[in-house]
XYZ file of C-alpha atoms in Angstrom:
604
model
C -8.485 116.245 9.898
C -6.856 115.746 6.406
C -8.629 116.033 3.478
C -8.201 114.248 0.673
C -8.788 116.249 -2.850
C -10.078 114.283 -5.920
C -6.916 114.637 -7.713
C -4.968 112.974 -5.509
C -7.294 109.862 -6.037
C -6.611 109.940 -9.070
C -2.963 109.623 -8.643
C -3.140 107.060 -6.647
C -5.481 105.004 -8.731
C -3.319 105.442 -11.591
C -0.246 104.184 -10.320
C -2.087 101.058 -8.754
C -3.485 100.561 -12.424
C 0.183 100.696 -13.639
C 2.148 98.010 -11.358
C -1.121 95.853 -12.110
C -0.186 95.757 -16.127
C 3.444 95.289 -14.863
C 2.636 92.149 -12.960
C 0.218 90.475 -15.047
C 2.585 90.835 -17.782
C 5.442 89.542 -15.713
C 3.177 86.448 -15.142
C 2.362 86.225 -18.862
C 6.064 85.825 -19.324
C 6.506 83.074 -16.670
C 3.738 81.302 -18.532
C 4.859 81.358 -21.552
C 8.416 80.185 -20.946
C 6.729 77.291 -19.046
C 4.609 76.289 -21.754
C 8.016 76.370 -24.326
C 9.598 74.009 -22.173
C 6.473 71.595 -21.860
C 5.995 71.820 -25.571
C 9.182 71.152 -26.706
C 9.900 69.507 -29.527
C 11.871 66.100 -28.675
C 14.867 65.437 -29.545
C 15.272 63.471 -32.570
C 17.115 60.034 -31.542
C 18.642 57.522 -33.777
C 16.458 54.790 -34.507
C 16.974 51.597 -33.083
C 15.808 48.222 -34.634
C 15.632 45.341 -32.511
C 16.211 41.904 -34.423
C 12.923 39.031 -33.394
C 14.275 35.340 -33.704
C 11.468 32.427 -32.910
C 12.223 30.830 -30.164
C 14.183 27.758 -30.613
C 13.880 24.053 -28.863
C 16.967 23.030 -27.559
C 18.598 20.371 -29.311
C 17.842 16.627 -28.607
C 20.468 14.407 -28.765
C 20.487 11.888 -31.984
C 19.504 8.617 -30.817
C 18.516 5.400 -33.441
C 15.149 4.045 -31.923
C 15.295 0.458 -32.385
C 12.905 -1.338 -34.717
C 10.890 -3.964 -32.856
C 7.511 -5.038 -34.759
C 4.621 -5.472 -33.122
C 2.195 -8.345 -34.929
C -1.418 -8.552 -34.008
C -2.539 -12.066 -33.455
C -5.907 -11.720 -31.631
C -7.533 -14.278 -33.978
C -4.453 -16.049 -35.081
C -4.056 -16.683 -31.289
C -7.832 -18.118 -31.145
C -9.018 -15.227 -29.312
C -12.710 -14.347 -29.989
C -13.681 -12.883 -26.352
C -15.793 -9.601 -27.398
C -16.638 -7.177 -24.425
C -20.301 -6.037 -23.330
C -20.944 -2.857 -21.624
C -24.686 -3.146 -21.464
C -25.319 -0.653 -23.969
C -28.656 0.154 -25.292
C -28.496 4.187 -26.100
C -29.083 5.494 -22.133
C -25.822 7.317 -22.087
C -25.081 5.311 -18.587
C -21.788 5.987 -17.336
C -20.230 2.129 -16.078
C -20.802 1.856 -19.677
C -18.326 4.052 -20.727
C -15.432 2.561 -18.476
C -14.518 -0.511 -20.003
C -13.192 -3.644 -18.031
C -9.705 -4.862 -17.037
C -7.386 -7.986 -18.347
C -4.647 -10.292 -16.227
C -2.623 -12.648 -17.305
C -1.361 -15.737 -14.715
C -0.539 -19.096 -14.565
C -4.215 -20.282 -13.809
C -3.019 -24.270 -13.994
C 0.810 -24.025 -13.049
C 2.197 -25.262 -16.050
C 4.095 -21.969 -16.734
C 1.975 -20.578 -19.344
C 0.495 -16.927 -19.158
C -2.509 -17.450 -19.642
C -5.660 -15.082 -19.780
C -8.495 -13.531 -18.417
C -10.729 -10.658 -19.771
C -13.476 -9.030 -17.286
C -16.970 -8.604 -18.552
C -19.813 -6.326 -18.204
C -23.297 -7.523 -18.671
C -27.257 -6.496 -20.045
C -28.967 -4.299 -17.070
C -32.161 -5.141 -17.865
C -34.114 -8.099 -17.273
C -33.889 -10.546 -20.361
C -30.834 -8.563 -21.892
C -27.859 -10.727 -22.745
C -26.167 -12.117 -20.119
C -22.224 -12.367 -20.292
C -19.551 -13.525 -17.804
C -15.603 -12.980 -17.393
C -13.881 -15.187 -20.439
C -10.702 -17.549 -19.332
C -8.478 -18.708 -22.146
C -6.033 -21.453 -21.516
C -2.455 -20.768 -22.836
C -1.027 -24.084 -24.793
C 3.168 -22.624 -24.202
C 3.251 -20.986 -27.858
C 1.352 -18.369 -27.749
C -2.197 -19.677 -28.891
C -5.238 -19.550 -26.748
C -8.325 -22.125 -25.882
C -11.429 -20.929 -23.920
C -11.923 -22.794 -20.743
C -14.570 -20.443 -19.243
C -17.520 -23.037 -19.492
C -17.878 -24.775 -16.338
C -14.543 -22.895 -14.614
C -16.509 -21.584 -12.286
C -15.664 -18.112 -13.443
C -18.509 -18.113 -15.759
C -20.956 -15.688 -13.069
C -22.848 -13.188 -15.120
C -21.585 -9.688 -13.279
C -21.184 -6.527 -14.005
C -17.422 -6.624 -14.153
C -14.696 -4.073 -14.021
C -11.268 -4.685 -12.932
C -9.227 -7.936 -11.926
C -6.698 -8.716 -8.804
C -5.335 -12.213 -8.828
C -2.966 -13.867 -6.044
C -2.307 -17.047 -4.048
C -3.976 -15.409 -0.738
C -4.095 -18.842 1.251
C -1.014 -19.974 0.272
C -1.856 -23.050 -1.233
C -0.386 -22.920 -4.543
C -3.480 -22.047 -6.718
C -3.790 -18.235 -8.185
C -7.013 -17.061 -6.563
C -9.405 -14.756 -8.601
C -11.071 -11.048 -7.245
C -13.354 -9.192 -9.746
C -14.862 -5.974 -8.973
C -18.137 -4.923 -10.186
C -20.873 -2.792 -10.337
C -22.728 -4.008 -7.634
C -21.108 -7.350 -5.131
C -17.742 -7.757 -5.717
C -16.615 -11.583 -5.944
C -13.930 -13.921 -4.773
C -12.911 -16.866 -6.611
C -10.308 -19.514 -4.978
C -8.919 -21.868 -6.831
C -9.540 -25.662 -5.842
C -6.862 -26.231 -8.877
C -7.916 -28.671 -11.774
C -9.561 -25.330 -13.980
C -11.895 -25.691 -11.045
C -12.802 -21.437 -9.267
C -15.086 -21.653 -6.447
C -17.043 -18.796 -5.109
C -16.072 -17.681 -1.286
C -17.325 -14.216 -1.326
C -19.504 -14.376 1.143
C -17.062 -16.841 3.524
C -14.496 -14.371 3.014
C -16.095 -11.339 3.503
C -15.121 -9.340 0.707
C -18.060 -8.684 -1.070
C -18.827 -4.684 -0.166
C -22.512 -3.637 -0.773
C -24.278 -4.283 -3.601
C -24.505 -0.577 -4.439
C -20.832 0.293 -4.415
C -18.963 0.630 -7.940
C -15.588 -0.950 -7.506
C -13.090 -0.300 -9.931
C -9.587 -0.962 -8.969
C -7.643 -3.610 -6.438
C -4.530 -5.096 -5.793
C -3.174 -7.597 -3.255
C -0.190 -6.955 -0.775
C 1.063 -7.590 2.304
C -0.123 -4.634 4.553
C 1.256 -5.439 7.817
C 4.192 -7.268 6.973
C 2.894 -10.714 8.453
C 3.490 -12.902 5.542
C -0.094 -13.009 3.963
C -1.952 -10.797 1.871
C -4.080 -7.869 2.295
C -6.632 -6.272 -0.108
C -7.174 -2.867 -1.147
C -10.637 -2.324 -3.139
C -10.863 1.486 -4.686
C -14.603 2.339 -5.269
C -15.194 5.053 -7.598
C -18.317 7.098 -7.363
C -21.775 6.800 -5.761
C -23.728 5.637 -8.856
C -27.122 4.232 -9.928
C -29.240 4.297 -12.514
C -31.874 6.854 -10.985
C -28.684 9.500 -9.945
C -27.632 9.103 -13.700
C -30.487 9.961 -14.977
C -31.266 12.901 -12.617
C -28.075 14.372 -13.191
C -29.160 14.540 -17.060
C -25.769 15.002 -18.557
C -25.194 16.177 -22.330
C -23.415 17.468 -25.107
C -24.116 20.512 -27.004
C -25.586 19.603 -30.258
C -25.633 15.921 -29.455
C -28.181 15.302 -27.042
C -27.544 13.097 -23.839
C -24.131 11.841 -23.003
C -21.819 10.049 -20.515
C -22.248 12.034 -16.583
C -19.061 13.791 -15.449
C -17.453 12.215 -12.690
C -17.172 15.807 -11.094
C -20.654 15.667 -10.803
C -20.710 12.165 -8.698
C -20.565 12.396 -5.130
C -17.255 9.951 -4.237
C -16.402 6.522 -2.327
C -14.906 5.411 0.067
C -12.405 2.246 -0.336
C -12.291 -0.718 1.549
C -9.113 -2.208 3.243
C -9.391 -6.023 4.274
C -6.963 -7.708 6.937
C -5.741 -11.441 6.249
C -7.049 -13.586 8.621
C -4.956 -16.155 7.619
C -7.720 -19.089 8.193
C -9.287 -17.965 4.187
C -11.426 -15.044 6.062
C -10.692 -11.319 5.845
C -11.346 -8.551 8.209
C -12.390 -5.544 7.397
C -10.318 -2.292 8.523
C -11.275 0.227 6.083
C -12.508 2.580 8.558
C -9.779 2.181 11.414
C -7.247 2.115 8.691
C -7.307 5.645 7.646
C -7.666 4.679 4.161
C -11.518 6.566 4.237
C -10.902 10.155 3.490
C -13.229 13.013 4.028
C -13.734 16.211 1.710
C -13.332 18.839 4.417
C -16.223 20.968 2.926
C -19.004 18.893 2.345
C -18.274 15.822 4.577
C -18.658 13.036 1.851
C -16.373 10.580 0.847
C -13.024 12.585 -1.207
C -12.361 9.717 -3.443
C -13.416 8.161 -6.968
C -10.841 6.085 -7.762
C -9.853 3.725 -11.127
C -6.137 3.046 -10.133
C -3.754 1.765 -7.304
C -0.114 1.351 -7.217
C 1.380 -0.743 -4.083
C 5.055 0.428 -3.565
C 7.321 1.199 -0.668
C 7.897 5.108 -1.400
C 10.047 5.838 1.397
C 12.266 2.618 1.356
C 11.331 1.391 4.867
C 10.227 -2.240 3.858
C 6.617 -1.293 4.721
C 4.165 -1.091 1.082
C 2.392 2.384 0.946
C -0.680 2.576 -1.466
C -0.849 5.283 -4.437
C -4.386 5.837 -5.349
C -5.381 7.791 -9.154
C -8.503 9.451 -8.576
C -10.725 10.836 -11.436
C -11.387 14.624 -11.092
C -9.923 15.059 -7.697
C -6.415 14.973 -5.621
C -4.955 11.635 -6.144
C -3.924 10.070 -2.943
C -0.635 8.761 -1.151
C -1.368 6.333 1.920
C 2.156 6.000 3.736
C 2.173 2.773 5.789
C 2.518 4.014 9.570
C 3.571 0.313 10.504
C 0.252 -0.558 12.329
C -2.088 -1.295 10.097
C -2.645 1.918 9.680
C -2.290 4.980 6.563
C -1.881 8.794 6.648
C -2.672 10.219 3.565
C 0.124 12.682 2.426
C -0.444 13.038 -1.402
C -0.219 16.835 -1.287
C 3.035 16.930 0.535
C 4.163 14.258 -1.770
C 3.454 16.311 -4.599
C 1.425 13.825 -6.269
C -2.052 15.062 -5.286
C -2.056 17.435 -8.192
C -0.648 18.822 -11.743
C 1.804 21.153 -11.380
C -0.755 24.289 -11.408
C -2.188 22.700 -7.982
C -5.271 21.055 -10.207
C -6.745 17.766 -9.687
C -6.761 15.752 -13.385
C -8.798 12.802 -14.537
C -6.538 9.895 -13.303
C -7.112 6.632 -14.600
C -4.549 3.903 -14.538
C -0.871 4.002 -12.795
C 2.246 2.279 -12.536
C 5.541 2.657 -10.865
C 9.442 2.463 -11.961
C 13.021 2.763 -11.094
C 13.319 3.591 -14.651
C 16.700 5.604 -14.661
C 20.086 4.510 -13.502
C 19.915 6.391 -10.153
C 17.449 4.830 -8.824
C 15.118 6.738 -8.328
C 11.175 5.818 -8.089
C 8.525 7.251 -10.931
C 4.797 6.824 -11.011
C 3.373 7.284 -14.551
C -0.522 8.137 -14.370
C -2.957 8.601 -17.656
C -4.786 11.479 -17.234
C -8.205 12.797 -19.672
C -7.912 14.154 -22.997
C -5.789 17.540 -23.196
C -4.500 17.028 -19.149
C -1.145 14.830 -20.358
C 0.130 11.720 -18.720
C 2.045 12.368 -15.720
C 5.489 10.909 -14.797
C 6.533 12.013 -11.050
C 9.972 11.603 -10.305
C 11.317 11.271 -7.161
C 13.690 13.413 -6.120
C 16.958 12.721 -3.976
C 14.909 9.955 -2.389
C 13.598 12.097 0.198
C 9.685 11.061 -0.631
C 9.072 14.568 -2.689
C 8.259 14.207 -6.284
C 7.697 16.565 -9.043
C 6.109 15.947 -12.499
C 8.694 15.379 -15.148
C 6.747 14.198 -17.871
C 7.192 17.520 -20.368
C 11.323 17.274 -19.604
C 11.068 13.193 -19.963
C 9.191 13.193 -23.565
C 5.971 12.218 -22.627
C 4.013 14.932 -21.394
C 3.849 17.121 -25.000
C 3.314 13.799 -26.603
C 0.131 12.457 -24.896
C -1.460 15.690 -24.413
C -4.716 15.011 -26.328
C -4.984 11.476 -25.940
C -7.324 10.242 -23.437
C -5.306 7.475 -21.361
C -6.485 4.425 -19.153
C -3.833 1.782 -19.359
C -0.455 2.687 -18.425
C 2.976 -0.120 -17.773
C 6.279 0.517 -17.811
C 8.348 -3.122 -19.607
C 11.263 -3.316 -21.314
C 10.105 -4.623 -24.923
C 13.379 -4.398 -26.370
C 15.035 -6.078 -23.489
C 18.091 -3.516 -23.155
C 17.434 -3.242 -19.238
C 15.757 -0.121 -19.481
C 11.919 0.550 -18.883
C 9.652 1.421 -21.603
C 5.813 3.068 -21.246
C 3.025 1.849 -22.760
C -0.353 3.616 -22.738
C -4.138 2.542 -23.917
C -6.106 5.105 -25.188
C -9.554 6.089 -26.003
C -12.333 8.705 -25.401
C -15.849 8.033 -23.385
C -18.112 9.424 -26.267
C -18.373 8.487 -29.627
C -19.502 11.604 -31.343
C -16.956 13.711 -29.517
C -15.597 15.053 -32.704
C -18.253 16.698 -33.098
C -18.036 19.057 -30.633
C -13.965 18.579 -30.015
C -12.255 18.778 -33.825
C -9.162 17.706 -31.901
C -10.542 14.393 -30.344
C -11.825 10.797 -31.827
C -13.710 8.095 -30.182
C -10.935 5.537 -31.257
C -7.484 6.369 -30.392
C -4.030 4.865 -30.996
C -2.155 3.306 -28.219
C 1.453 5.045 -27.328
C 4.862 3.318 -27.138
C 7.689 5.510 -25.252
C 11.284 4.162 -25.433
C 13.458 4.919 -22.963
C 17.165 5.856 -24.373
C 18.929 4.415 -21.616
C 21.513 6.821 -18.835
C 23.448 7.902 -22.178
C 20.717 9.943 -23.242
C 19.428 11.005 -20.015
C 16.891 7.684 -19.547
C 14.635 10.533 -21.874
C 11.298 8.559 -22.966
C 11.084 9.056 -27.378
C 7.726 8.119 -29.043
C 7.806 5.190 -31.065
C 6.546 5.685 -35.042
C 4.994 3.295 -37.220
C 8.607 2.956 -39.043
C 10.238 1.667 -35.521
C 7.253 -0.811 -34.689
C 4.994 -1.554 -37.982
C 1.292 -0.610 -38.411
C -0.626 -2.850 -36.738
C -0.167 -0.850 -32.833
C -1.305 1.760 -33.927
C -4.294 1.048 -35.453
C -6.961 3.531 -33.018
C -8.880 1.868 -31.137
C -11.169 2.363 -27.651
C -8.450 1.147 -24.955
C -9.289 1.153 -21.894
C -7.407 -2.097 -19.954
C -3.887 -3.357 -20.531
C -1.555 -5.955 -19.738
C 1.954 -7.598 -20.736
C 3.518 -11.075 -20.715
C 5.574 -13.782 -22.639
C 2.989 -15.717 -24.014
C 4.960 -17.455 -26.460
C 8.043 -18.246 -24.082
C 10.675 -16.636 -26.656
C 12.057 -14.239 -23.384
C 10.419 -11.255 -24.924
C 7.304 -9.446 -23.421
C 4.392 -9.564 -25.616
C 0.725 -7.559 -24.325
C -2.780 -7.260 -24.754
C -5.158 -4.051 -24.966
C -8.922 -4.542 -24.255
C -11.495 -2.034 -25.753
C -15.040 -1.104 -24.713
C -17.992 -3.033 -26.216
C -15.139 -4.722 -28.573
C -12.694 -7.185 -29.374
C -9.090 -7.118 -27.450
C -5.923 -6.763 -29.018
C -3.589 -9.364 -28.655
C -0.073 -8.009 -29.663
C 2.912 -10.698 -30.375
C 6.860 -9.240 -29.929
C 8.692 -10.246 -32.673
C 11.902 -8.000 -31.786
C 15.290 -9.411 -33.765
C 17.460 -7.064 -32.057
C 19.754 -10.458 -30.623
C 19.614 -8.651 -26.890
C 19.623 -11.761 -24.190
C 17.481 -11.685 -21.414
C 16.679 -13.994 -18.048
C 13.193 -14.356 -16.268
C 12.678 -14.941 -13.036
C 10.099 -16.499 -10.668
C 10.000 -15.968 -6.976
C 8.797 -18.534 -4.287
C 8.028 -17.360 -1.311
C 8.636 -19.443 2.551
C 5.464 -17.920 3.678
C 2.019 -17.456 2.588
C 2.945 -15.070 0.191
C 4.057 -17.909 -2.076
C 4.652 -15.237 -4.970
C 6.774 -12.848 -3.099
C 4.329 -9.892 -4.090
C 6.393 -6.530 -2.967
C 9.631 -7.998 -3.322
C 12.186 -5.904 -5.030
C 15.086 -7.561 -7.749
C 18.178 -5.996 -7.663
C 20.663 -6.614 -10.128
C 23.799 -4.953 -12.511
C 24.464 -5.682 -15.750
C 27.699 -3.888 -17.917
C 28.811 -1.450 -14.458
C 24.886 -0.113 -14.865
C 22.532 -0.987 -11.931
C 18.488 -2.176 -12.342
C 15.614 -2.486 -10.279
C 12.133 -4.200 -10.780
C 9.292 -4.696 -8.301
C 7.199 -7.697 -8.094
C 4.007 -6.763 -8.419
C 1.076 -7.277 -10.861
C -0.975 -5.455 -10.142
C -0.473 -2.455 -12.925
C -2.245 0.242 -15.340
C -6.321 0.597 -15.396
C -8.052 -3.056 -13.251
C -5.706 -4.836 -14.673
C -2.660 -7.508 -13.576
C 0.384 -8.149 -15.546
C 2.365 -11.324 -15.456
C 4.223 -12.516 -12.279
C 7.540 -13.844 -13.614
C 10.349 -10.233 -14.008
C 11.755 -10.025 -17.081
C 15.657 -9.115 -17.093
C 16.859 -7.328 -20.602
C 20.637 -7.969 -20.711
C 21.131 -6.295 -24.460
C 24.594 -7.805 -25.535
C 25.427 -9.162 -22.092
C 25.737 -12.623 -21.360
C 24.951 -12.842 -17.723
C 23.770 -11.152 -14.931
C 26.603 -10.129 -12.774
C 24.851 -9.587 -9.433
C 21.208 -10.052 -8.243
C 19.747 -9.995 -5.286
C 16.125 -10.059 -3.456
C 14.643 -7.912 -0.986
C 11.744 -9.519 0.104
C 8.462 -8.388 1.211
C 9.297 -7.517 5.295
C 13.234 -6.507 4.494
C 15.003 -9.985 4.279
C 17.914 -9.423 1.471
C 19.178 -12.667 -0.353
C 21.940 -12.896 -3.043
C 21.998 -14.765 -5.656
C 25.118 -15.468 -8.419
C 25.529 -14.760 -11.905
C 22.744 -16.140 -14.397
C 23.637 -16.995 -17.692
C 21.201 -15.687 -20.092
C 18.160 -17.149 -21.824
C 17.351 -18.950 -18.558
C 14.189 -19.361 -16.397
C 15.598 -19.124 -12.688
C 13.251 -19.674 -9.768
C 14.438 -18.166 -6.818
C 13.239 -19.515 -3.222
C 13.461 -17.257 -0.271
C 15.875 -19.174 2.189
């Protein structure tokens, strides 16, 4: 056994305590180097100043709008219809929407002459008011001929569809309503007859129809009718639904808040009945998540999107997807508005859609549909693109979109007003509430309309606002548009229109243009009973440039434009090359037309 003394544990104790202090101060040097490094001072850089610019807007071409003045005549023209929405302070929404306008031939003389769509008192012992007809006299001036028309049926009116649908040579009248819709044929003499009920196109009398338009559906020669309803509404779900405004009190519902309705398709018997084919038509669409009816719509457009000589329907719809019914060639529709891209804005968001029209406003070609959307949503323009049924919204790239941003749009046409060949938009504008500047700074009750002209393919077709200085004072005077309409009243060649206001007067607007372009007008006869050739397309060139224009009046927010297509030749003195592609494909030529002419045009 060793034994270990208590010196030697000393020894070794005191070299252990030794290496210890040798390795902590090893590691005291490790940290410290490490903490030099991460503490660093950095190194000083040379400063580097980075120059801000605003962004710029690129450069519009300089283009000299031309001055065409704009007269209001509504009196002057002996005009005194006033419109009545029923009002009496209970903030119910029909009252809000306004009614339509058409103008037609009512007596085949050639006149435009006019019809305005009325509401009427709810309540029992309220005033009592009926659509107003006004008889043109060839210049421009008006005389009422409602009294004893026939047309003088207290209803609760809202839009207007007018056609020959038996083929007899008479325009027939279809109002929609609030409640029964009605069907007026014309036994000619000023004379309207009510054949509603024989027809059987009077819906329930709880639907809320808003817009219609006649066309040939199946291609069979006679015409078809299309009724949009817009939402399930009466009085008691108003009232429930207790809508207001903060600081105001009670106020107009939100459609959003409105279950929808469906629309109703009827089939041209051909004999002066109609059958109905709403349901087997595919024209009823479903919302997938709560099973009721998807639509609540205030606009339709008839046009063949796809070029196969079959009409397809566009449908605006207020606060959900607009719809596209393509024509499968049966008598039946899908609906493809989302593949279409015309279902929603370009964020994928349904917008308040009120009235629509269609145009082959550029020198390609190509189709546009021009919608007016609510306050702050824009008016839409989709373009077509490469004719392959896709469209995208151009409006911001065309001129509008920026433009109409906070207006509140309802009526909507494309016309050329200063007859240079090239469309033009129009819009109608107004808000639902009349305090709304109260709670929106930005918005007013009473709007000004908006004129867009279109600078023709050396500019790009681009669409420029018109200013007072290009058209004079009196459009632009704000008003509460809702419907709208154009025509040559007057029979000078140059398209003159009318705007209709809720619980107002109209505004008739005279085209007094001195620009010296020519035009021509034509008027189509058709061999079968489509008399008017509704959903033919004109074809025509003018100075190497090529033109387009459908027939079709049905246009805007429940409204109907004249029949007869205006031609704008600017400086030209003829039309070089026409020719008609008539509703079912048939294509006739015609020659030259000398300008300043009326040519009918009968399909051979």
């Amino acid at each position: 056994m060793v034994e270990v003394t208590e010196h030697e544990d000393d020894a070794v104790i005191g070299r252990a305590f030794r290496w210890s202090v040798v390795g902590f101060s090893a590691v005291l040097v490790m940290v410290g180097l490490v903490v030099c490094v991460i503490w660093r001072p950095p190194e000083e850089l040379p400063e580097r100043v980075t120059e801000l610019r605003a962004a710029e807007n690129p450069a519009l071409p300089s283009v000299a709008i031309p001055r065409v003045i704009f007269r209001e005549i509504t009196s002057e023209a002996g005009i005194t219809f006033q419109h009545n929405s029923g009002a009496t302070g209970e903030k119910l929404l029909p009252e809000a929407m306004g009614g339509g306008v058409a103008f037609f031939d009512f007596d085949g003389d050639g006149d435009q002459d006019l019809l305005f769509v009325n509401g009427t008192g709810w309540s029992e012992g309220s005033e009592a008011s009926t659509a107003v007809l006004y008889e043109n006299d060839g210049e421009g001036r008006f005389r009422d001929v409602t009294a004893g028309s026939g047309l003088d049926v207290p209803l609760y009116g809202m839009g207007v569809a007018i056609s020959d649908y038996d083929g007899d040579a008479h325009p027939d009248v279809f109002l929609t309503a609030v409640g029964k819709n009605r069907l007026f044929r014309n036994a000619g003499s000023g004379r309207f007859v009510d054949v509603t009920d024989a027809a059987g196109v009077g819906g329930l009398s709880s639907d809320w129809s808003t817009c219609a338009a006649w066309f040939d559906c199946d291609n069979d020669g006679d015409l078809d009718l299309f009724v949009g309803n817009y939402v399930k509404w009466s009085k008691e779900i108003d009232f429930q639904l207790g809508s207001t405004l903060v600081g105001i009190g009670r106020a107009y519902g939100q459609p959003m808040n409105f279950e929808g309705s469906f629309p109703y398709l009827y089939l041209n018997q051909g004999d002066g009945g109609f059958e109905d084919a709403s349901e087997a038509s595919g024209v009823r669409v479903v919302n997938p998540a709560s099973g009721v009816p998807a639509a609540k719509s205030l606009g339709v457009a008839p046009v063949d999107l796809n070029r196969d000589g079959w009409v397809d329907l566009v449908v605006a719809n207020d606060t959900v997807r607009n719809f596209v019914f393509s024509n499968r060639w049966d008598r039946t529709f899908e609906e493809v508005g989302a593949l279409t891209g015309i279902a929603y804005d370009a964020y994928g968001k349904a917008r308040g859609a009120m009235g629509i029209d269609t145009a082959r406003y550029r020198e390609d070609g190509v189709l546009a549909i021009g919608i007016g959307n609510f306050a702050n949503e824009m008016t839409a323009l989709y373009v077509e693109q490469d004719r392959a049924m896709i469209f995208v919204d151009e409006a911001v790239p065309a001129g509008i979109g920026s433009a109409s941003r906070q207006l509140l749009t309802f009526g909507l046409f494309f016309f050329d007003y200063d007859l240079d060949g090239w469309q033009d938009l129009l819009t109608a504008n107004g808000h639902l509430e009349e305090e709304i500047f109260r709670v929106q700074k930005s918005q007013r009750y009473e709007q000004p309309a908006q004129l867009f002209w279109n600078s023709g393919p050396e500019h790009g077709c681009r669409f420029y606002e018109v200013g007072v200085e290009q058209s004079g004072g009196d459009l632009w005077e704000p008003i509460v548009g809702r419907g709208s309409a154009f025509a040559d009243i007057d029979n000078d060649g140059d398209l003159d229109f009318v705007l209709t206001q809720v619980n107002g007067g109209p505004r008739l607007y005279r085209n007094d243009q001195s620009l010296g372009n020519r035009w021509v007008r034509l008027r189509l006869r058709g061999s079968g009973q489509n008399r008017e050739g509704i959903g033919a397309w004109i074809h025509w060139e003018v100075g190497g440039w090529e033109f387009w224009r459908q027939v079709m009046p049905t246009r805007g927010y429940l409204s109907q434009s004249e029949l007869p297509v205006t031609i704008g030749l600017g400086k030209a003195g003829a039309v070089e090359g026409l020719e008609v592609v008539w509703p079912g494909g048939g294509v006739q030529g015609v020659g030259g037309v000398g300008a300043g002419r009326l040519v009918e045009i009968v399909e051979e």
